[in-house]
Coordinates of C-alpha atoms in Angstrom, one line a residue:
M6 CA -19.9 0.2 7.0
K7 CA -19.1 -1.1 3.6
I8 CA -18.0 1.7 1.2
T9 CA -20.2 0.3 -1.6
S10 CA -23.3 1.5 0.3
L11 CA -22.2 5.1 -0.1
F12 CA -22.7 5.0 -3.9
E13 CA -26.2 3.8 -3.6
N14 CA -27.4 7.3 -2.8
K15 CA -27.3 8.8 -6.4
S16 CA -28.4 12.2 -5.2
R17 CA -24.9 13.1 -3.8
T18 CA -21.3 12.8 -4.7
V19 CA -19.1 10.7 -2.5
F20 CA -16.2 12.7 -1.1
S21 CA -13.2 11.0 0.5
F22 CA -9.6 11.5 1.5
E23 CA -6.3 9.6 1.3
V24 CA -3.6 9.8 4.1
F25 CA -0.4 7.9 4.7
P26 CA 1.5 6.5 7.7
P27 CA 4.6 8.3 9.0
K28 CA 8.1 7.0 8.1
K29 CA 9.3 3.9 10.1
T30 CA 11.7 6.2 11.9
S31 CA 8.9 8.4 13.3
P32 CA 6.4 7.4 16.0
I33 CA 3.0 6.6 14.7
E34 CA 1.5 9.1 17.1
S35 CA 3.3 11.9 15.1
V36 CA 0.4 11.9 12.5
Y37 CA -2.5 11.8 14.9
G38 CA -2.8 15.5 15.3
K39 CA -3.0 16.1 11.6
L40 CA -5.4 13.1 11.2
E41 CA -7.7 14.5 13.9
E42 CA -7.9 17.8 11.9
I43 CA -8.5 16.0 8.7
C44 CA -11.2 13.7 10.2
A45 CA -13.0 16.7 11.6
L46 CA -13.8 17.7 8.0
K47 CA -16.1 14.6 8.0
P48 CA -15.4 13.0 4.6
D49 CA -17.3 9.9 3.7
F50 CA -14.2 7.8 4.3
I51 CA -10.5 8.0 4.5
S52 CA -8.1 5.5 2.9
V53 CA -4.7 4.8 4.4
T54 CA -1.8 3.9 2.1
Y55 CA 0.5 0.9 2.6
G56 CA 3.7 2.9 2.5
A57 CA 5.6 4.8 -0.1
G58 CA 6.8 2.7 -3.0
G59 CA 4.9 -0.3 -1.9
T60 CA 7.0 -0.8 1.3
G61 CA 6.2 -0.4 4.9
G62 CA 4.4 -2.7 7.4
H63 CA 0.8 -3.5 7.2
S64 CA 0.6 -2.9 11.0
R65 CA 0.9 0.8 10.7
T66 CA -1.8 0.9 8.0
C67 CA -4.0 -1.2 10.1
E68 CA -3.4 0.9 13.3
I69 CA -4.1 4.2 11.5
A70 CA -7.2 2.9 9.7
S71 CA -8.5 1.6 13.1
K72 CA -7.7 5.0 14.8
I73 CA -9.6 6.9 12.0
K74 CA -12.6 4.6 12.4
H75 CA -12.8 4.0 16.1
G76 CA -11.0 7.0 17.4
F77 CA -12.1 9.8 15.1
G78 CA -15.4 8.3 13.9
V79 CA -14.8 8.3 10.1
E80 CA -15.0 5.1 8.0
S81 CA -11.7 3.9 6.8
V82 CA -10.2 1.9 3.9
A83 CA -6.9 0.1 4.3
H84 CA -4.6 -0.2 1.3
L85 CA -3.1 -3.6 0.8
T86 CA -0.4 -4.5 -1.7
C87 CA 0.6 -8.0 -2.8
V88 CA 3.7 -8.0 -5.0
N89 CA 6.0 -8.3 -1.9
S90 CA 3.7 -10.5 0.1
S91 CA 3.2 -14.3 0.2
R92 CA -0.2 -15.9 0.6
A93 CA 0.6 -16.3 4.3
D94 CA 1.5 -12.6 4.6
I95 CA -1.9 -11.6 3.1
D96 CA -3.8 -14.1 5.4
A97 CA -2.1 -12.5 8.4
T98 CA -2.9 -9.0 7.3
L99 CA -6.5 -9.8 6.6
E100 CA -6.8 -11.4 10.1
D101 CA -5.4 -8.2 11.6
F102 CA -7.9 -6.1 9.6
R103 CA -10.8 -8.3 10.9
K104 CA -9.7 -8.0 14.5
N105 CA -9.5 -4.2 14.2
G106 CA -12.9 -3.9 12.5
I107 CA -11.6 -2.9 9.2
E108 CA -14.2 -3.8 6.5
N109 CA -12.8 -2.0 3.4
I110 CA -9.7 -2.7 1.5
L111 CA -8.1 -1.0 -1.6
A112 CA -6.4 -4.0 -3.3
L113 CA -3.2 -3.1 -5.2
R114 CA -0.3 -4.9 -6.8
G115 CA 2.2 -2.4 -5.3
D116 CA 5.5 -1.2 -6.7
F117 CA 8.5 -3.3 -7.3
V118 CA 11.3 -2.3 -5.0
D119 CA 15.0 -2.2 -6.1
G120 CA 17.0 -4.9 -4.4
V121 CA 13.9 -6.7 -3.1
E122 CA 12.9 -10.0 -4.9
P123 CA 9.1 -10.0 -5.3
K124 CA 7.0 -12.8 -4.1
H125 CA 5.1 -14.9 -6.7
D126 CA 1.9 -15.8 -5.0
F127 CA 0.2 -12.7 -6.4
R128 CA 1.3 -11.2 -9.7
Y129 CA -1.5 -8.7 -10.2
A130 CA -4.1 -6.8 -8.3
S131 CA -6.8 -8.8 -9.9
E132 CA -5.5 -11.9 -8.3
L133 CA -5.5 -10.2 -4.9
C134 CA -9.0 -9.0 -5.4
G135 CA -10.1 -12.5 -6.2
Y136 CA -8.3 -13.9 -3.2
I137 CA -9.9 -11.4 -0.8
A138 CA -13.3 -12.0 -2.3
Q139 CA -13.0 -15.7 -1.7
K140 CA -12.2 -15.1 1.9
G141 CA -15.4 -13.0 2.3
G142 CA -16.3 -10.2 4.7
F143 CA -14.5 -7.3 3.0
D144 CA -15.6 -4.6 0.6
I145 CA -13.0 -4.4 -2.1
A146 CA -11.9 -1.3 -4.0
G147 CA -9.5 -1.3 -7.0
A148 CA -7.3 1.3 -8.6
C149 CA -7.8 2.6 -12.1
Y150 CA -5.7 4.8 -14.4
P151 CA -7.4 7.5 -16.5
E152 CA -4.3 7.8 -18.7
G153 CA -3.5 4.1 -18.6
H154 CA -1.2 2.2 -16.3
V155 CA 2.5 3.1 -17.0
E156 CA 3.2 -0.6 -17.7
A157 CA 0.2 -1.3 -19.9
K158 CA 0.8 -2.0 -23.5
D159 CA -2.0 0.3 -24.6
E160 CA -5.4 1.7 -23.6
V161 CA -7.2 -1.5 -24.7
A162 CA -4.9 -3.8 -22.6
D163 CA -5.3 -1.4 -19.6
I164 CA -9.1 -1.6 -19.8
L165 CA -9.1 -5.4 -20.2
N166 CA -6.9 -5.7 -17.1
L167 CA -9.3 -3.4 -15.3
K168 CA -12.2 -5.6 -16.2
K169 CA -10.4 -8.6 -14.8
K170 CA -10.0 -6.7 -11.5
V171 CA -13.7 -5.9 -11.4
D172 CA -14.8 -9.4 -12.4
A173 CA -12.6 -10.7 -9.6
G174 CA -14.4 -8.8 -6.9
A175 CA -13.6 -5.0 -7.0
T176 CA -17.0 -3.3 -6.3
H177 CA -15.8 0.3 -6.9
L178 CA -12.7 2.0 -8.2
I179 CA -10.5 4.9 -7.2
S180 CA -8.5 6.6 -10.0
Q181 CA -4.9 7.6 -10.1
L182 CA -4.3 11.4 -10.0
F183 CA -4.8 13.4 -13.2
F184 CA -4.8 17.1 -14.2
D185 CA -6.9 17.1 -17.3
N186 CA -10.5 16.2 -16.8
A187 CA -10.9 15.4 -20.5
S188 CA -8.6 12.4 -20.0
Y189 CA -10.9 11.2 -17.2
Y190 CA -14.1 11.5 -19.2
R191 CA -12.5 9.6 -22.1
F192 CA -11.5 6.9 -19.7
I193 CA -15.0 6.6 -18.3
E194 CA -16.3 6.3 -21.8
R195 CA -13.8 3.4 -22.5
M196 CA -14.9 1.7 -19.3
R197 CA -18.5 1.8 -20.1
I198 CA -18.0 0.5 -23.6
A199 CA -16.2 -2.4 -22.0
E200 CA -19.3 -2.9 -19.8
I201 CA -17.5 -2.0 -16.6
S202 CA -20.3 -0.4 -14.6
V203 CA -19.0 -0.1 -11.0
P204 CA -18.7 3.4 -9.4
V205 CA -15.5 5.4 -9.9
E206 CA -14.0 8.0 -7.7
A207 CA -11.8 10.6 -9.4
G208 CA -8.5 11.0 -7.7
I209 CA -7.5 14.6 -7.3
M210 CA -4.1 15.8 -6.0
P211 CA -3.7 19.5 -5.2
V212 CA -0.2 20.6 -6.1
T213 CA 1.5 22.3 -3.1
N214 CA 5.1 22.4 -4.2
K215 CA 7.1 21.7 -7.4
A216 CA 9.1 18.8 -6.1
Q217 CA 5.8 17.0 -5.1
I218 CA 4.4 17.1 -8.6
E219 CA 7.6 16.2 -10.3
R220 CA 7.9 13.1 -8.2
M221 CA 4.2 12.0 -8.7
V222 CA 4.3 12.5 -12.4
S223 CA 7.5 10.4 -12.7
L224 CA 5.8 7.6 -10.7
C225 CA 2.4 7.5 -12.4
G226 CA 3.0 9.2 -15.8
A227 CA 0.2 11.8 -15.5
S228 CA 0.3 14.3 -18.3
L229 CA 0.4 18.0 -17.6
P230 CA -1.9 20.2 -19.6
S231 CA -0.6 23.6 -20.7
K232 CA -2.9 25.5 -18.3
F233 CA -1.4 23.5 -15.4
T234 CA 2.2 24.0 -16.5
K235 CA 1.6 27.8 -16.9
V236 CA 0.5 27.9 -13.2
M237 CA 3.6 26.0 -12.2
Q238 CA 5.9 28.2 -14.1
R239 CA 4.3 31.4 -12.9
Y240 CA 4.4 30.6 -9.2
E241 CA 7.2 28.1 -8.8
S242 CA 9.4 30.6 -7.0
R243 CA 6.6 31.7 -4.6
P244 CA 5.7 28.7 -2.4
E245 CA 2.6 30.1 -0.8
A246 CA 1.3 31.4 -4.1
L247 CA 2.0 28.0 -5.7
R248 CA 0.1 26.3 -2.9
D249 CA -2.9 28.5 -3.3
A250 CA -2.9 28.3 -7.1
G251 CA -2.7 24.5 -6.8
I252 CA -5.7 24.5 -4.4
A253 CA -7.6 26.7 -6.9
Y254 CA -6.8 24.4 -9.8
A255 CA -7.9 21.3 -7.8
V256 CA -11.2 23.1 -6.9
E257 CA -11.8 23.9 -10.5
Q258 CA -11.3 20.3 -11.5
I259 CA -13.6 19.1 -8.8
V260 CA -16.4 21.6 -9.6
D261 CA -16.3 20.5 -13.3
L262 CA -16.3 16.8 -12.3
I263 CA -19.3 17.2 -10.0
A264 CA -21.2 19.1 -12.6
N265 CA -20.6 16.2 -15.0
G266 CA -22.0 13.6 -12.6
V267 CA -18.8 12.0 -11.2
D268 CA -19.5 9.2 -8.7
G269 CA -17.0 10.5 -6.2
I270 CA -14.0 12.6 -5.5
H271 CA -11.0 11.1 -3.7
L272 CA -8.7 13.8 -2.5
Y273 CA -5.0 13.0 -2.0
T274 CA -4.4 15.2 1.1
M275 CA -0.7 14.4 1.5
N276 CA -1.5 14.6 5.3
N277 CA -2.1 18.4 5.0
P278 CA -5.1 19.6 7.0
Y279 CA -4.9 23.1 5.6
V280 CA -5.2 22.0 2.0
A281 CA -7.9 19.5 2.8
R282 CA -9.9 22.1 4.7
R283 CA -9.6 24.8 2.0
I284 CA -10.8 22.4 -0.7
T285 CA -13.6 20.9 1.5
E286 CA -14.9 24.4 2.3
A287 CA -14.9 25.3 -1.4
V288 CA -16.8 22.3 -2.7
Y289 CA -18.9 21.1 0.3
K290 CA -22.1 22.7 -0.8
L291 CA -21.8 21.2 -4.3
L292 CA -21.6 17.5 -3.1

């Protein structure tokens, strides 16, 4: 099933998850128990990352995406990065996706890795989107950044780059995490002014520990509103309380987004069935 078709039903909000493969040193089966629990929540689809920091083999992404789709009965989206891939690498990956029945791809540039010389066949995600579109047969999602990509010159440049990505073939977008819904609404307004009309899923990450949020903010540059930082400060020495407060904050974000007509919610589960279940139970009737 092509993910684009999910957005054609305007009467409901698309609800999806993100998961990630285990480290290379761990057997791939080590995540299957958690994946089974997460899939049992029946999201509209689950995306599978390509590996932390843009590294990791496509084979694990493909295998997990295939397991989610064919083993657990939930549609999957495979992440695909290009900065460290040649054209031949991308061709081989796309062929593996086809053989495994993977129809949906989230096309990303990926992160530069220290000590690794990037390939030069694809410089930007828009180029990867265009290449996949020319190949045909895949539904292509793209990433977007409510507070602007950390490398973008300014908001205008960021939106212009996003338009290139959509024009190249991205049929829907998934946003980077954010903690202030006002930032997301301003971003959507800028998008529509630029005549980017494709559906957008809002990326929501529940904070379950302090180290997690510090790492993610350093990577993507998300701002922390005062309400959020007060929660962090109040519960940072009480892990279970911080986890539950993070879940509550995420639910509050999601409720507001749904009330304001968001196209979809993409929940960054961090492979945590408990968090995914708590949030799904809280918002399911609103979707």
